[in-house]
Coordinates of C-alpha atoms in Angstrom, one line a residue:
Chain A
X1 CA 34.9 6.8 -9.4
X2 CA 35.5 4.1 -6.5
X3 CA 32.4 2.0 -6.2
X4 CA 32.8 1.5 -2.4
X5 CA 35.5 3.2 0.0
X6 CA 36.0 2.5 3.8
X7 CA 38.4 5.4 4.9
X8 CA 39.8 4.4 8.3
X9 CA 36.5 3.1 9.5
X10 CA 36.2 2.7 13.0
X11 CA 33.2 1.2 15.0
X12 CA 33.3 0.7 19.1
X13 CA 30.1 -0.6 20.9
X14 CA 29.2 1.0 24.1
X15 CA 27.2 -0.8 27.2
X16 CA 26.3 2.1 29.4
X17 CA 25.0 2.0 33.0
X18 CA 22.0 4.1 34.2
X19 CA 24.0 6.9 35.1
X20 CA 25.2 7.1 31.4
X21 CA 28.7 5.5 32.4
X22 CA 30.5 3.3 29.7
X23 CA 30.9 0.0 31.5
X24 CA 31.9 -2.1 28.8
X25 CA 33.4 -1.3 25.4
X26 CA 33.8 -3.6 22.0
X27 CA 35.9 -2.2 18.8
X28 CA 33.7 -4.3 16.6
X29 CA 35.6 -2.5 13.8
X30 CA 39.8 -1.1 14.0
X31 CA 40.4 1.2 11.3
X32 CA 39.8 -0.8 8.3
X33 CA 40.3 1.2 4.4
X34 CA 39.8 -0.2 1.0
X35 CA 38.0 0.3 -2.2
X36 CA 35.9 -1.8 -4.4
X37 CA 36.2 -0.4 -8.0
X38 CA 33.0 -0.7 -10.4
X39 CA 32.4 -4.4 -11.9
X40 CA 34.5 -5.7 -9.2
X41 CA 33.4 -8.2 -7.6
X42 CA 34.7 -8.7 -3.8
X43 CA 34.3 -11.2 -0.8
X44 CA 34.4 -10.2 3.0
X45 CA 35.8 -12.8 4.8
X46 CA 36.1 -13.3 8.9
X47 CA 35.4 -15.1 11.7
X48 CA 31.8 -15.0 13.6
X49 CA 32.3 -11.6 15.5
X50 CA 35.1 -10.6 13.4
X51 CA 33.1 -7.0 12.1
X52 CA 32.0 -8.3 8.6
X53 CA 28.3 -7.6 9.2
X54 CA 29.2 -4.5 11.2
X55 CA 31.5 -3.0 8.1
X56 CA 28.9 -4.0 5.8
X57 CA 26.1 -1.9 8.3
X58 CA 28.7 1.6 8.3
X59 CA 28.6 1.1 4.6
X60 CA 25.1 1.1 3.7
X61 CA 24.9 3.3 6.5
X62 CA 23.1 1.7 9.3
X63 CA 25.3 2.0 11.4
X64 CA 27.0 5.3 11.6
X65 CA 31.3 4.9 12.1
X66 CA 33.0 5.8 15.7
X67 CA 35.6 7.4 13.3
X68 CA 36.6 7.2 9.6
X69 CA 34.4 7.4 6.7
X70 CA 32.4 5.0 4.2
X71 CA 30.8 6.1 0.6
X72 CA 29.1 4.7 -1.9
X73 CA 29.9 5.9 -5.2
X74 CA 31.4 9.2 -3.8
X75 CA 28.6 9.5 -1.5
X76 CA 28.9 9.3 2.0
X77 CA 27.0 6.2 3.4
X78 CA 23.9 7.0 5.2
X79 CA 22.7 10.4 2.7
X80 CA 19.9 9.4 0.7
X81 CA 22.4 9.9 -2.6
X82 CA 24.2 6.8 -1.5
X83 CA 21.3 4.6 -0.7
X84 CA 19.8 5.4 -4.0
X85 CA 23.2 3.5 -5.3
X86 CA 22.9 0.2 -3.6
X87 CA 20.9 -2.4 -3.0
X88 CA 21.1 -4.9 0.3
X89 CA 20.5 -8.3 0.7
X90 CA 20.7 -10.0 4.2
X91 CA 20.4 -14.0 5.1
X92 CA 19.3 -13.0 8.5
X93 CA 17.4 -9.8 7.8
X94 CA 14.2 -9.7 5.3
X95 CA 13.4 -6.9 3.1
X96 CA 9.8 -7.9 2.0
X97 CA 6.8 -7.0 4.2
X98 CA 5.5 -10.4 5.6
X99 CA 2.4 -10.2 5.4
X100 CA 1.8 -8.3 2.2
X101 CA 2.6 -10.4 -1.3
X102 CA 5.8 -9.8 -2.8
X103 CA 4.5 -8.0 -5.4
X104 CA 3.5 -5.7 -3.2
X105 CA 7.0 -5.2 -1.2
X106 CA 8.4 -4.7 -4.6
X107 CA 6.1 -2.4 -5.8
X108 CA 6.4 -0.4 -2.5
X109 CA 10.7 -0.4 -2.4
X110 CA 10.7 0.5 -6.2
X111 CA 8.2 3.6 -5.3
X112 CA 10.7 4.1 -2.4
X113 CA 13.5 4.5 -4.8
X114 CA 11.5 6.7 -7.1
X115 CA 10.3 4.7 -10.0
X116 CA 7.1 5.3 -11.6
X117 CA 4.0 2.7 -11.4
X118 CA 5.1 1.6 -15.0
X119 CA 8.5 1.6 -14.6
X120 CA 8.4 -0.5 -11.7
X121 CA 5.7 -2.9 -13.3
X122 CA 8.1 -3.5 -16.0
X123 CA 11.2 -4.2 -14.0
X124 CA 9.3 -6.4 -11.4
X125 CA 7.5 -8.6 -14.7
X126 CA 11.4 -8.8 -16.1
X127 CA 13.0 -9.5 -12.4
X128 CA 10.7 -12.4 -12.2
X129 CA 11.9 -13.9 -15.6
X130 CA 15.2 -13.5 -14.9
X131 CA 15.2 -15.1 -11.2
X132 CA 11.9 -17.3 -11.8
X133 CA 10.0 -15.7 -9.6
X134 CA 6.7 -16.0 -11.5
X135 CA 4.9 -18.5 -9.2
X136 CA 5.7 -16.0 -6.3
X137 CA 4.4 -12.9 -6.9
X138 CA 1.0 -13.4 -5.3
X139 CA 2.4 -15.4 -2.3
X140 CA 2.8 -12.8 1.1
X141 CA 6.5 -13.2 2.3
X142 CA 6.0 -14.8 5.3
X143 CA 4.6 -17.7 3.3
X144 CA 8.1 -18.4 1.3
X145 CA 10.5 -20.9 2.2
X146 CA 14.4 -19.7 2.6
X147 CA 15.1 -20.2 -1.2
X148 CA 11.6 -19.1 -2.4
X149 CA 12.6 -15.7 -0.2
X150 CA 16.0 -15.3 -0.8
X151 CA 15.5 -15.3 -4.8
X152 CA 12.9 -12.4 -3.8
X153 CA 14.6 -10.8 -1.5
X154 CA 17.4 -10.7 -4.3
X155 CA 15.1 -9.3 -6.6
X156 CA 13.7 -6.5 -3.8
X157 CA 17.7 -5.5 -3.4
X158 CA 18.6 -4.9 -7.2
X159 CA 14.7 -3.6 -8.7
X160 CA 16.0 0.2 -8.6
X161 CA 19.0 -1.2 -10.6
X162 CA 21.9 -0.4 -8.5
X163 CA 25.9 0.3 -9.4
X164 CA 26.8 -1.5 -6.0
X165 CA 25.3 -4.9 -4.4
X166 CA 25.9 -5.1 -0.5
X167 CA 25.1 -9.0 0.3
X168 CA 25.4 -10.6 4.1
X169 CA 25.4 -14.1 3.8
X170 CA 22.9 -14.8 1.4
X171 CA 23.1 -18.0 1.1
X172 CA 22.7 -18.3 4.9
X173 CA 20.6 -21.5 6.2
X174 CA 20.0 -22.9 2.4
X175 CA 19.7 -26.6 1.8
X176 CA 23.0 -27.3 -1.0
X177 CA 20.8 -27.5 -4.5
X178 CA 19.3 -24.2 -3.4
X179 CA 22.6 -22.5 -2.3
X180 CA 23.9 -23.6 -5.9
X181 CA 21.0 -22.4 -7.8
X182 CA 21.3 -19.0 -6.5
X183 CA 24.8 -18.6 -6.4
X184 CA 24.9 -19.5 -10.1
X185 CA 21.7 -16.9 -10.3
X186 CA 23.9 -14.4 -8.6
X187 CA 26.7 -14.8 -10.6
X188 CA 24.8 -14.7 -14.0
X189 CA 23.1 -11.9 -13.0
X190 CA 26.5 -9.7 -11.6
X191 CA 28.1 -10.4 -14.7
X192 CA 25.9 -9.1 -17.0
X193 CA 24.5 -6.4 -15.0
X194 CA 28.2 -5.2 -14.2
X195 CA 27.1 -4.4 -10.8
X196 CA 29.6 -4.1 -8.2
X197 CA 29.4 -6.8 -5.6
X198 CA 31.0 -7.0 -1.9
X199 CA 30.0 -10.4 -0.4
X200 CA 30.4 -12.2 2.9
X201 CA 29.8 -15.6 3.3
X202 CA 30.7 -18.3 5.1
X203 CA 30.8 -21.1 2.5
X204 CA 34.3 -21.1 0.5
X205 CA 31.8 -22.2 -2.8
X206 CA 30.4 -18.9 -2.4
X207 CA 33.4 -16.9 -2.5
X208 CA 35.3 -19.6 -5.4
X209 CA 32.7 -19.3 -7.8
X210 CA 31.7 -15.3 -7.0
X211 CA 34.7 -13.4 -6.2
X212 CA 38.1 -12.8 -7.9
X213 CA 39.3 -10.7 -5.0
X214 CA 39.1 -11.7 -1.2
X215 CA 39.4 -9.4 2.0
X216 CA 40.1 -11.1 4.7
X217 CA 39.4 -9.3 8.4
X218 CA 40.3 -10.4 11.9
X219 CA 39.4 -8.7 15.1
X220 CA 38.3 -5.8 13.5
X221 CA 41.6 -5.1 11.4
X222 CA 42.0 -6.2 7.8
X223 CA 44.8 -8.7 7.3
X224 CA 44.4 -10.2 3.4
X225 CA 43.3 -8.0 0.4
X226 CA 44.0 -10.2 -3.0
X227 CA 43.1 -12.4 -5.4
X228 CA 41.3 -15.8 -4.3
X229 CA 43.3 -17.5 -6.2
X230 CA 46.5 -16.3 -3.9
X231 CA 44.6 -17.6 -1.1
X232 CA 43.5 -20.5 -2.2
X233 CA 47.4 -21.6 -3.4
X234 CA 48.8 -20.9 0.2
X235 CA 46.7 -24.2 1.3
X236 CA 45.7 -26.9 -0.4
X237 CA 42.1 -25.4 -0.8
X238 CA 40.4 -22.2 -0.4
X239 CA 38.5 -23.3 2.6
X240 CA 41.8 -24.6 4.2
X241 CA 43.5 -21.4 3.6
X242 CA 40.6 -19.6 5.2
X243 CA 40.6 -21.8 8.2
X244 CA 44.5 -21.6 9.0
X245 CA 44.0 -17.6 8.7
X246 CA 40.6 -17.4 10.9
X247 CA 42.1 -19.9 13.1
X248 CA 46.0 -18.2 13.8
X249 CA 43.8 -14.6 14.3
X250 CA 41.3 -15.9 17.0
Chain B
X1 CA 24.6 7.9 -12.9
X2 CA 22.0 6.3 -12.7
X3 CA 18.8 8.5 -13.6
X4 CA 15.5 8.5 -11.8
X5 CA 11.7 9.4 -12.4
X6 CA 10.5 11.1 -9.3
X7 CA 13.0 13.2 -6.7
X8 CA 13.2 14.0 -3.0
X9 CA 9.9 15.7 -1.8
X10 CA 7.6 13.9 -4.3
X11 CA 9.1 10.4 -4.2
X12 CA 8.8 10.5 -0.9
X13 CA 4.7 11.2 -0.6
X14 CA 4.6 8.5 -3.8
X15 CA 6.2 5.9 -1.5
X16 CA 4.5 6.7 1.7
X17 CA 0.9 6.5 -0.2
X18 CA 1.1 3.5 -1.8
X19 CA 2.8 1.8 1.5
X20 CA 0.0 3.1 3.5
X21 CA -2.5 2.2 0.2
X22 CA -1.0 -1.8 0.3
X23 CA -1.6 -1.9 4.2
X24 CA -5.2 -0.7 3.7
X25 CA -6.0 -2.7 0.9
X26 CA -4.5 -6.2 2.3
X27 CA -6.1 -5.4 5.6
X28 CA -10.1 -4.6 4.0
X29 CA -9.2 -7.8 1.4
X30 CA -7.9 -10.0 4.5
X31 CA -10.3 -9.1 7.5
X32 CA -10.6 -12.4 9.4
X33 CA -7.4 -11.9 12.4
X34 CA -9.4 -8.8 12.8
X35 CA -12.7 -10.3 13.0
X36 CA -11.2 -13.0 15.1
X37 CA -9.8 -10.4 17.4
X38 CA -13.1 -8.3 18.0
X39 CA -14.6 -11.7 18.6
X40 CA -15.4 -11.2 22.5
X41 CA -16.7 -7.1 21.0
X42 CA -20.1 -8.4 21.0
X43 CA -19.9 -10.3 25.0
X44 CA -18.3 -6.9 26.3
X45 CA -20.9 -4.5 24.6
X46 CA -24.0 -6.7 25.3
X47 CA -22.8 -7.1 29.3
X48 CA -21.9 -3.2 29.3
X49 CA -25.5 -2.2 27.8
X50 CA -27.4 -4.3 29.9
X51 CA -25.3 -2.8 32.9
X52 CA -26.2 1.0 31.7
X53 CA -30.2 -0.2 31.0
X54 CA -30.3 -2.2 34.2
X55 CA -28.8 0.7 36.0
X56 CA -31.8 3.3 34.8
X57 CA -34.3 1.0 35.1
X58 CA -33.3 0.4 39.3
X59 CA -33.4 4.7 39.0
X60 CA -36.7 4.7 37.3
X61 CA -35.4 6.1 34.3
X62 CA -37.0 3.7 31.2
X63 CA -34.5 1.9 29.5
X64 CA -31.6 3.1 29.3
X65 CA -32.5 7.0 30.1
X66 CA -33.0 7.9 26.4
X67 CA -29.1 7.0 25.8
X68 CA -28.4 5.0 22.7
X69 CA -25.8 3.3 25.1
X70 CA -25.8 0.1 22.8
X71 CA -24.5 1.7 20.1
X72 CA -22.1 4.3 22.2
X73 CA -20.5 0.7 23.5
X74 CA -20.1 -0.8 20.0
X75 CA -18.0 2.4 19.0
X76 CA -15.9 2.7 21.7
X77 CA -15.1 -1.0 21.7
X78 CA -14.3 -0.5 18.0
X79 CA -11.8 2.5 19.0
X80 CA -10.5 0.6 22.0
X81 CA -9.8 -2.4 19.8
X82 CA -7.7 -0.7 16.8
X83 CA -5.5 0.8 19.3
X84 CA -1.8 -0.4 19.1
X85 CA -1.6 -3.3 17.8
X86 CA 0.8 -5.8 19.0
X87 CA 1.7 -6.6 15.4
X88 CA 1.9 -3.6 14.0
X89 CA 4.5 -2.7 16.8
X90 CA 6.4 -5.8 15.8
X91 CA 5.8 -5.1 12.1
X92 CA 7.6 -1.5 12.7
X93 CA 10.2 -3.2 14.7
X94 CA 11.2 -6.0 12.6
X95 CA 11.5 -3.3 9.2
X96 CA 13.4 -0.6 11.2
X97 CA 16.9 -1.5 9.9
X98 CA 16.3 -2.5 6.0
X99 CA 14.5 1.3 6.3
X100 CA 17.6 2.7 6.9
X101 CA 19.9 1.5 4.5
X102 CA 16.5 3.0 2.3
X103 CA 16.5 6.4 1.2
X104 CA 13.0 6.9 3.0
X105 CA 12.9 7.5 6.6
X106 CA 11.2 4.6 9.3
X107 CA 9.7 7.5 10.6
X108 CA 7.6 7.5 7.7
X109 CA 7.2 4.3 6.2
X110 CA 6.1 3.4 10.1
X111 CA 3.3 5.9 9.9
X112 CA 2.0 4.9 6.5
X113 CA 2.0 1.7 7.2
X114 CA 0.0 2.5 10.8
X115 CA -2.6 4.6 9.1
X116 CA -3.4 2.1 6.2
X117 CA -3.5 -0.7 8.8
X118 CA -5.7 1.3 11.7
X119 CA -7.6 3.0 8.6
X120 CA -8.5 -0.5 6.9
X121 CA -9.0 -2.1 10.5
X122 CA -11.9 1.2 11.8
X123 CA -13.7 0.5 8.2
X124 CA -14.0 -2.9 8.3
X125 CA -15.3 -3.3 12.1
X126 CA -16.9 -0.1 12.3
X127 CA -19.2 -0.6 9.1
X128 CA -20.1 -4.3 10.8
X129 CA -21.3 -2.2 13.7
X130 CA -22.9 0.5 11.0
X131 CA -25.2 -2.5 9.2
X132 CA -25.6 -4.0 12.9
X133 CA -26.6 -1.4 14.1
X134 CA -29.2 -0.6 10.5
X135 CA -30.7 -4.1 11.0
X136 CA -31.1 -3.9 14.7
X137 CA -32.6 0.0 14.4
X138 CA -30.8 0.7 17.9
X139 CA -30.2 4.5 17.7
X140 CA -29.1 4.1 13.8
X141 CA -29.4 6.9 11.5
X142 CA -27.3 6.8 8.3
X143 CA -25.7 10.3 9.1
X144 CA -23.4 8.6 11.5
X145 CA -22.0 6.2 8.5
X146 CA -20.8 9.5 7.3
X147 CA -19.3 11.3 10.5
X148 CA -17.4 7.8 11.0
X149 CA -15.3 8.5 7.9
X150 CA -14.9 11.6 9.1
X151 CA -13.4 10.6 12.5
X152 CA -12.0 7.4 11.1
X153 CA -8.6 9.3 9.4
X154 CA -8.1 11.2 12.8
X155 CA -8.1 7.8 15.0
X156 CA -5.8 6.1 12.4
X157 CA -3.0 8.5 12.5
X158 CA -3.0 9.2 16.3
X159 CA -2.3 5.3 16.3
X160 CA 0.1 5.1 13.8
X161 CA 1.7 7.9 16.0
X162 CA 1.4 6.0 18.8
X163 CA 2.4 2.4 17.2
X164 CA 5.3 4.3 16.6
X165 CA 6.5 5.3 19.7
X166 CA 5.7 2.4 21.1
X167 CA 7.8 0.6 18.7
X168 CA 11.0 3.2 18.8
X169 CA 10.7 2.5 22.4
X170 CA 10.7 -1.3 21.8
X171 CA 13.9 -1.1 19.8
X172 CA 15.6 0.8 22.6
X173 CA 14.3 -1.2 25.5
X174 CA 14.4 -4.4 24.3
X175 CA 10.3 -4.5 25.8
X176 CA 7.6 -2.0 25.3
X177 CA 4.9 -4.6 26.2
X178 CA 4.6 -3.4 30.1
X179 CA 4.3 0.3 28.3
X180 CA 1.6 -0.7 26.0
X181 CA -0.5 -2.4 28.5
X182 CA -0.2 0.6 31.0
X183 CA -1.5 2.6 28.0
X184 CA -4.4 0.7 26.4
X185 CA -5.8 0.0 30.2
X186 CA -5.5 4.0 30.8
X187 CA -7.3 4.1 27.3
X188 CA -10.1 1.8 28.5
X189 CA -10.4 3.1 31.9
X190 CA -10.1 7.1 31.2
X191 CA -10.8 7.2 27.4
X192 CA -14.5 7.1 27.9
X193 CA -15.7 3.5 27.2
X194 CA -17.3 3.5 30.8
X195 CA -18.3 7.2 31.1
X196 CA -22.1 6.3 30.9
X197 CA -21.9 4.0 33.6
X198 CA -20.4 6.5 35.8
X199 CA -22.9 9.5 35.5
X200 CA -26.2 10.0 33.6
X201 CA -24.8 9.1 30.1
X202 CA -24.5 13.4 29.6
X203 CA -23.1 14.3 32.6
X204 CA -21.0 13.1 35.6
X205 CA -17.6 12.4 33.6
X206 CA -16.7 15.5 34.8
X207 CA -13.1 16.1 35.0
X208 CA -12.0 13.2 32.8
X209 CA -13.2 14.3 29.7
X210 CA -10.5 16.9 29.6
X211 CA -7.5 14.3 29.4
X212 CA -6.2 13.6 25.9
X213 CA -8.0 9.5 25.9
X214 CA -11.0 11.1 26.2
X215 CA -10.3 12.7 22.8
X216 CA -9.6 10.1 21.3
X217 CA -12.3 7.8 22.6
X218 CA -15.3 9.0 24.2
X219 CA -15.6 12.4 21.8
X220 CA -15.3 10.5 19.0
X221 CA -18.3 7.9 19.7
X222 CA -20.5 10.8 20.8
X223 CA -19.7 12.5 17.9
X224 CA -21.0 9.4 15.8
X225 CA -24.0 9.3 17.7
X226 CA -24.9 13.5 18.2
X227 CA -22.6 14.8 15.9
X228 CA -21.0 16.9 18.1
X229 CA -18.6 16.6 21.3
X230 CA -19.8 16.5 24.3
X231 CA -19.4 19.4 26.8
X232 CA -17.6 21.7 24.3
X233 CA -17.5 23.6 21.1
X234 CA -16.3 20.4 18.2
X235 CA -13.9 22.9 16.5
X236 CA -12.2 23.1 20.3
X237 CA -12.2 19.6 20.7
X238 CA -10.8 19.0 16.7
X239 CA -8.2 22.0 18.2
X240 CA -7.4 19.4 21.1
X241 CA -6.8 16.6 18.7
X242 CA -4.4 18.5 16.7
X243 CA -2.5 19.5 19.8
X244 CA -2.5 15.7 20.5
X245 CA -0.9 14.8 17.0
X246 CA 1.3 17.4 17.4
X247 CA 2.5 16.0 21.0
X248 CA 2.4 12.6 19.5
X249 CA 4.5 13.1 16.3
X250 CA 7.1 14.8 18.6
X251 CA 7.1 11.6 20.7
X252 CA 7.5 9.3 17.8
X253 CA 10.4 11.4 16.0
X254 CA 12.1 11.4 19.8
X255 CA 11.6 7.9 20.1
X256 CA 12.6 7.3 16.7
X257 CA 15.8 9.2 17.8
X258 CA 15.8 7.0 20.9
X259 CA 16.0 4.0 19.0
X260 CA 18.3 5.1 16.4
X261 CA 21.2 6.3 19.1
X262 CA 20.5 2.6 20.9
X263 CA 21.2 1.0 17.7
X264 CA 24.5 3.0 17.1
X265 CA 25.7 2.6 20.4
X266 CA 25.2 -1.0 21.0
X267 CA 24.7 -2.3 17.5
X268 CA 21.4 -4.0 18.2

């Protein structure tokens, strides 16, 4: 079964008057299809205002599409059955309730997704092993700096253990040690997890050491679906070749 | 497929109780915004009560005309003070997208999160006012400990209700603020708070004890105090309440609605 599956999604925004009139109209999205099959491990690549964050909101549902259809794991994004199969993790968006600890927020999402009061204790006590999260679990999120809260916020999107990981930037706003350590943290983890990973970033690092395959989307349409490495041979590096694409599209 | 412990119906309640549990429990362990918020409680009770005493005394009436007014100002400045909560509304606001990629709806996770806050935010202020009002003898008897609790659940959900719509309507609008204010001045001027000050401290509210802030304000003090509401049967008044929550929970799932088109339509 396809992990993830965009079907002709399309998304147009809609500024309305008071009468209820459309006065101005954005296609944030044009009819964009792929799949993502399990274990794979994808990057979402575009301009700022290219649709990235929007496709990755009609997939985890959001967002609801204009037209077209999105599904996780043969579920159609936005039913309850696909959000039990993937977790989200946002740069700009925080999953944790600020002003409660984070184990709290974790014990709340894993009740959310079902899991019982010792199930979730035992995940939680192995999540913070795995992602060092030990000296955080008493802290309330607001109280984290961006690494502290991203590694948590990591931990929030993959505690119900999910076949498909839906991540916006996550290494958004992080000082260079940081963004290492958790890409390397992300990568260890999605390998031997075998989750299914769709990424977007902005840092070429990200995408080198993360993904094998790279879709590429301009204006809303989809114009590369590969391997990184093809990219990254049309230029002389993988950040070139995303520049000269970004940059002929704009 | 992946396999898990609890389904629909009863995962749901699990998550929604222990939400609402957490907000409770962080609010009664971490009182002191609230105590720094309920501050100027004391200046605005002790200037209202000396108003209402200096009032009977002019009419000839003894202190304060037999009316335990002291400790009819402390509650309704407790009520007053838990209603919508500026960051509660922003709490809702801030978690209404991550809730729906979640397979639990805002709607829900908003009003658990209300309750435990509004819930843990009643107990602690209103048992300060209980012991104060135990050391200080004014009016105390230690039935009204017990027909607090009893009000206290029906306060904390009509403003989790409320925090709700007010926060749907924030999404949508961009600003709810105006909104709010309009509200918890109507609460403060119609609700009840100054009803003693207007009449006898029994009588002379007339009219504006049939309007829905009065239900939620000035029948619920002087049910604290007599243990029952004023001017009608307290199963008719708990009957108006309902109707309220009813109204209320309409409101929020509309503005929920509300908030949820905005979001499709202009992405937020």
């Amino acid at each position: 079964m396809t992990a993830i599956r965009a079907d002709g999604l399309y998304k147009c925004y809609e500024r309305r008057n008071w009468r209820g009139r459309v006065v101005e109209s954005v296609e944030a999205v044009r009819g964009i299809s792929f799949e993502v099959q399990p274990g794979e491990m994808a990057a979402f690549l575009g301009a700022n205002g290219a649709g990235k964050s929007t496709t990755l909101r009609l997939l985890s549902g959001v967002l609801t599409p204009t037209r077209g259809e999105a599904s996780i794991c043969g579920h159609r994004s936005g039913t309850p059955e696909a959000a039990m199969r993937f977790g989200f993790v946002s740069g700009n968006r925080s999953l944790l309730w600020s002003h409660m600890t984070v184990r709290q927020s974790l014990e709340i999402i894993g009740a959310i997704y079902g899991l019982r009061a010792a199930e979730r204790r035992e995940r939680i006590a192995a999540l913070a092993r795995e992602l060092d999260l030990e000296g955080f679990l008493g802290r309330r999120g607001g109280t984290l700096s961006l690494g502290e809260r991203m590694r948590c916020e990591m931990a929030a999107a993959v505690l119900h253990r999910p076949a498909v990981l839906l991540a916006d930037e996550p290494t958004l706003g992080l000082d260079i040690p940081t963004r290492w350590a958790l890409r390397e943290l992300l990568r260890g983890w999605t390998r031997a997890s075998g989750i299914t990973l769709l990424l977007t970033s902005h840092d070429a690092g990200d995408i080198e050491s993360l993904c094998e395959r790279t879709l590429l989307i301009a204006q809303g349409q989809l114009v590369f679906d590969g391997p990184t490495a093809t990219l990254e041979s049309q230029a002389g590096s993988l950040e070139e070749s995303l520049a000269r694409h970004m940059g002929e599209r704009r | 497929m992946r396999r898990f412990a609890a389904t629909g119906g009863v995962r749901r309640v699990r998550a929604v109780l222990l939400l609402a549990r957490f907000e409770f429990v962080e609010l009664v362990r971490y009182p002191a915004p609230i105590l720094m918020r309920c501050l100027t409680l004391p200046v605005y009770v002790v200037a209202l009560t000396a108003l209402w005493n200096g009032l009977h005394k002019r009419a000839g009436d003894g202190a304060g005309g037999g009316f335990p007014a002291l400790a009819y100002f402390l509650f309704t400045q407790t009520i007053l003070d838990s209603c919508l909560n500026r960051f509660g509304i922003g709490s809702l606001v801030l978690g209404f997208e991550p809730a729906l990629s979640r397979p639990l709806s805002w709607w829900a996770q908003g009003v658990a999160q209300g309750f435990g806050r509004t819930a843990g935010q009643l107990l602690v202020v209103g048992g300060l006012v209980q012991v104060f009002l135990a050391l200080t003898g004014a009016a105390y008897q230690p039935a009204m400990v017990l027909r607090w609790l009893l009000v206290l659940p029906l306060l904390a959900l009509a403003d989790a209700l409320a925090t709700e719509v007010m926060a749907g309507l924030y999404i949508r609008v961009g600003k709810s603020d105006s909104l709010r204010f309009v509200v918890t001045k109507s609460l403060l001027a119609l609700g009840g708070g100054l009803y003693p000050l207007l009449g006898d401290g029994r009588g002379g509210i007339g009219w504006m004890r049939y309007l829905p802030f009065s239900d939620f304000v000035f029948q619920p003090a002087y049910f604290c105090l007599y243990g029952h509401a004023y001017g009608m049967a307290t199963g008719l008044w708990l009957a108006r309440v309902a109707c309220w929550m009813a109204l209320l929970a309409l409101a929020a799932h509309a503005s929920f609605r509300l908030a949820w088109r905005g979001l499709q339509v202009a992405g937020g």
